[in-house]
mmCIF file of C-alpha atoms and ligand atoms in Angstrom:
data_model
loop_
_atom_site.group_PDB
_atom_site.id
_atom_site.type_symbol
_atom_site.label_atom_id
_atom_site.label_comp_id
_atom_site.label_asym_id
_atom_site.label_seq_id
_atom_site.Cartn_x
_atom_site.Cartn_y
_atom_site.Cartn_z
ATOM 1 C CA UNK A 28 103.491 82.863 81.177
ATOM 2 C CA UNK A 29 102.375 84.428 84.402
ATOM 3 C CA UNK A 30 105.634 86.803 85.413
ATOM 4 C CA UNK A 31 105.295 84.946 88.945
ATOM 5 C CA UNK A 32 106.511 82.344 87.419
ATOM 6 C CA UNK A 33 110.193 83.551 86.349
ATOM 7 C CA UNK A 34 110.970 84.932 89.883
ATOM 8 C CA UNK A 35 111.836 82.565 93.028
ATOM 9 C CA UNK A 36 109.587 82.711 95.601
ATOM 10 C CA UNK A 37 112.828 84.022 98.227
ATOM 11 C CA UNK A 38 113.702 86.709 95.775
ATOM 12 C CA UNK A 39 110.051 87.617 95.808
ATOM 13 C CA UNK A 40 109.806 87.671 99.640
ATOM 14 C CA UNK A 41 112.887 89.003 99.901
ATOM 15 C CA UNK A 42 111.613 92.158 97.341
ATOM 16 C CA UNK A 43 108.287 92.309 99.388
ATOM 17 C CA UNK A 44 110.158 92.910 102.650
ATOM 18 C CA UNK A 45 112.296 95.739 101.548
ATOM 19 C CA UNK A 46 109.150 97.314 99.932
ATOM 20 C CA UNK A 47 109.681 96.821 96.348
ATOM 21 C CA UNK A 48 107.979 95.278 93.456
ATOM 22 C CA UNK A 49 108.042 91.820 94.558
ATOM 23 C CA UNK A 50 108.630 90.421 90.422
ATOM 24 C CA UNK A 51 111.403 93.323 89.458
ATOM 25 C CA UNK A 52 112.359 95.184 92.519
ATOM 26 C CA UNK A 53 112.602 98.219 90.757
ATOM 27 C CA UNK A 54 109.395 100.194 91.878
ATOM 28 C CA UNK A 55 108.211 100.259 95.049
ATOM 29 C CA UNK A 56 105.438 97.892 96.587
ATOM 30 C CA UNK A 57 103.017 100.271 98.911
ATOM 31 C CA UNK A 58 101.548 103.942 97.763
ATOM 32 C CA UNK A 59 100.951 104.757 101.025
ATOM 33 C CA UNK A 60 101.646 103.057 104.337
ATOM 34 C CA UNK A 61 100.147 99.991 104.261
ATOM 35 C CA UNK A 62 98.131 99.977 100.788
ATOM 36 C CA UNK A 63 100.193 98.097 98.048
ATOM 37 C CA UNK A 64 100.049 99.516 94.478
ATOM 38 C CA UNK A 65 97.504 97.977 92.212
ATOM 39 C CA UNK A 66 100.173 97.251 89.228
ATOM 40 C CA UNK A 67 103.925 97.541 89.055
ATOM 41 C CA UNK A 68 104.736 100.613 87.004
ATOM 42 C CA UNK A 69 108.013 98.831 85.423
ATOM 43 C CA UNK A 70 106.903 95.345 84.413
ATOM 44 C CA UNK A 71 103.348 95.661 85.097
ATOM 45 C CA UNK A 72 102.940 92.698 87.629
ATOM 46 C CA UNK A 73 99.689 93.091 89.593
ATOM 47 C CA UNK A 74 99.400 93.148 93.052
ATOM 48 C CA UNK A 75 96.042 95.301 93.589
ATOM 49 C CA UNK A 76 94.310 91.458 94.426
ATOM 50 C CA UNK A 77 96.690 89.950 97.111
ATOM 51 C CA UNK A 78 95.120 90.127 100.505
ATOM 52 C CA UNK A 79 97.514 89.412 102.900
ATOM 53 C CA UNK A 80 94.670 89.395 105.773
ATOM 54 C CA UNK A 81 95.762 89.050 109.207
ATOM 55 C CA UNK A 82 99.285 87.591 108.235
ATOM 56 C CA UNK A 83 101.293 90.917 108.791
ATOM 57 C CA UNK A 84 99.495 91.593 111.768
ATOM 58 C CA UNK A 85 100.072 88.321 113.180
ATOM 59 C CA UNK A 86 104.176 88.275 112.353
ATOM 60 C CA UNK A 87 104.825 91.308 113.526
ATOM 61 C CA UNK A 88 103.268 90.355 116.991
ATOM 62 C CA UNK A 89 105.102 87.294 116.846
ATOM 63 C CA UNK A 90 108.104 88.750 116.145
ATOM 64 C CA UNK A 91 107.596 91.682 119.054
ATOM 65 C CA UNK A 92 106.780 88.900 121.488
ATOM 66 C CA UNK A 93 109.767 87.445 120.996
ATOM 67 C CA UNK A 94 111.960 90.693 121.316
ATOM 68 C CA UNK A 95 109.701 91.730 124.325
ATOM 69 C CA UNK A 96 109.927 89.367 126.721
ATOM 70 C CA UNK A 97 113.672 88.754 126.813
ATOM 71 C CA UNK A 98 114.254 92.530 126.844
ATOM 72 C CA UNK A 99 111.827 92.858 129.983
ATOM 73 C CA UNK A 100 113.132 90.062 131.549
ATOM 74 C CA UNK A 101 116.852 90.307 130.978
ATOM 75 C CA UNK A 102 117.760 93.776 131.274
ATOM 76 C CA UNK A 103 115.573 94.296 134.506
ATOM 77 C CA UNK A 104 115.257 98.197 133.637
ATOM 78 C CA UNK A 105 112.446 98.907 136.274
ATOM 79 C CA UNK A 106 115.807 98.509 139.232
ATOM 80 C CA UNK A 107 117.209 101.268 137.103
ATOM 81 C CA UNK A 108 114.224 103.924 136.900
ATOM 82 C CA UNK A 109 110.885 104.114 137.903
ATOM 83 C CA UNK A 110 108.473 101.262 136.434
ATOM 84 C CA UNK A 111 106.001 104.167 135.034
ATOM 85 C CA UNK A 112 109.144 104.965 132.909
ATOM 86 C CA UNK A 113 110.082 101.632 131.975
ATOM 87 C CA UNK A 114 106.709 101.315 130.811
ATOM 88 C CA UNK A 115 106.866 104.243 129.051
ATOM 89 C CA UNK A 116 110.145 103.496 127.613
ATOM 90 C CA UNK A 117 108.962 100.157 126.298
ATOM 91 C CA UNK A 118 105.780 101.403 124.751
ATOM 92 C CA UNK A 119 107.314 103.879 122.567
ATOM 93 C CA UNK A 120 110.129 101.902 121.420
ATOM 94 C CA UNK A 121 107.787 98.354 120.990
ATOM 95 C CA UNK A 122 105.288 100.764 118.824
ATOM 96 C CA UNK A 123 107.719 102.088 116.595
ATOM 97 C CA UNK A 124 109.113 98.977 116.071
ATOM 98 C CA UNK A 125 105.797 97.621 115.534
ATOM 99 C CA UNK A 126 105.108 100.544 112.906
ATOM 100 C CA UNK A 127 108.236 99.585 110.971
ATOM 101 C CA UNK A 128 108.083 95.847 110.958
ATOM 102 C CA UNK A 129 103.826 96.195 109.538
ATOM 103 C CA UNK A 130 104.723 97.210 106.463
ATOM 104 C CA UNK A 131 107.680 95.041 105.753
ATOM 105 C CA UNK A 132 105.772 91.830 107.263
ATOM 106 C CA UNK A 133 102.949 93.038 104.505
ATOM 107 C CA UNK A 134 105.439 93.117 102.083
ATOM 108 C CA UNK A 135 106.882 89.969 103.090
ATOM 109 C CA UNK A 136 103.352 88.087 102.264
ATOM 110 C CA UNK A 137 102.586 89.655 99.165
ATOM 111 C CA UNK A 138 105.646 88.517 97.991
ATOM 112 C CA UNK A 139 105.220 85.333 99.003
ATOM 113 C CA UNK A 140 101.518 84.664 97.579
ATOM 114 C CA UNK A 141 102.339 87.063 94.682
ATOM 115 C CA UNK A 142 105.211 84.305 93.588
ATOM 116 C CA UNK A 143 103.156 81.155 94.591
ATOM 117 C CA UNK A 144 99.869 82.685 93.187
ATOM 118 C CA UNK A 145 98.795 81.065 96.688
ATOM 119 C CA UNK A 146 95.104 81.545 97.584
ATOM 120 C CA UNK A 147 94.618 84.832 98.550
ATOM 121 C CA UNK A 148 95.262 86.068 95.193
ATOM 122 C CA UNK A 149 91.632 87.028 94.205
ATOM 123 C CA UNK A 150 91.113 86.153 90.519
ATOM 124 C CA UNK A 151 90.176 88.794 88.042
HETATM 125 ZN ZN1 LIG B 19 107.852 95.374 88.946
#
């Protein structure tokens, strides 16, 4: 039995986002940034064959988007100080927040094929 197939696919989403071993939770998912580990040191569940593609990429943009705009729009920060540091204020803080959703949208996806053994789970 495939170990994917014990573990809900919201537990293993859930597992993904946080970072850890999408099947047991008990290792964690990336060994460095953005490159997930090729096996799970605990239960051995491979993950070195999920692409996620474009998926993290694309969620975390959606996701920005939709913090962005209302945050430009409603709190109207360029009345308050100078628009070159408004714009300075919002790139930092809409990069960083970029740089820590990445990795848990990545996460999120390998989960989700991981449990599904969705396409984009090359086989060996
Ligand atoms: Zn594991």
């Amino acid at each position: 039995m495939h170990p994917s197939q014990t573990v809900e696919m919201k537990l293993a989403a859930r597992r993904g986002f946080l970072g850890r071993c999408p099947s047991c939770g008990k290792t964690p998912l990336f060994r460095a940034y953005l490159k997930q580990v090729h096996a799970c040191l605990a239960c051995h569940a491979e993950f070195g064959r999920i692409r996620a593609d474009d998926a993290a990429p694309w969620l975390t943009i959606i996701v920005i988007g939709h913090i962005f705009l209302p945050l430009v729009f409603f709190l109207d920060l360029d009345r308050v100080i100078p628009f070159w540091a408004c714009v300075a204020v919002y790139a930092v803080f809409l990069s960083l927040l970029a740089l820590v959703l990445l990795p848990r949208a990545k996460g999120l996806f390998i989960g989700i094929l991981w449990a599904t053994r969705a396409p984009g789970v090359e086989a060996g």
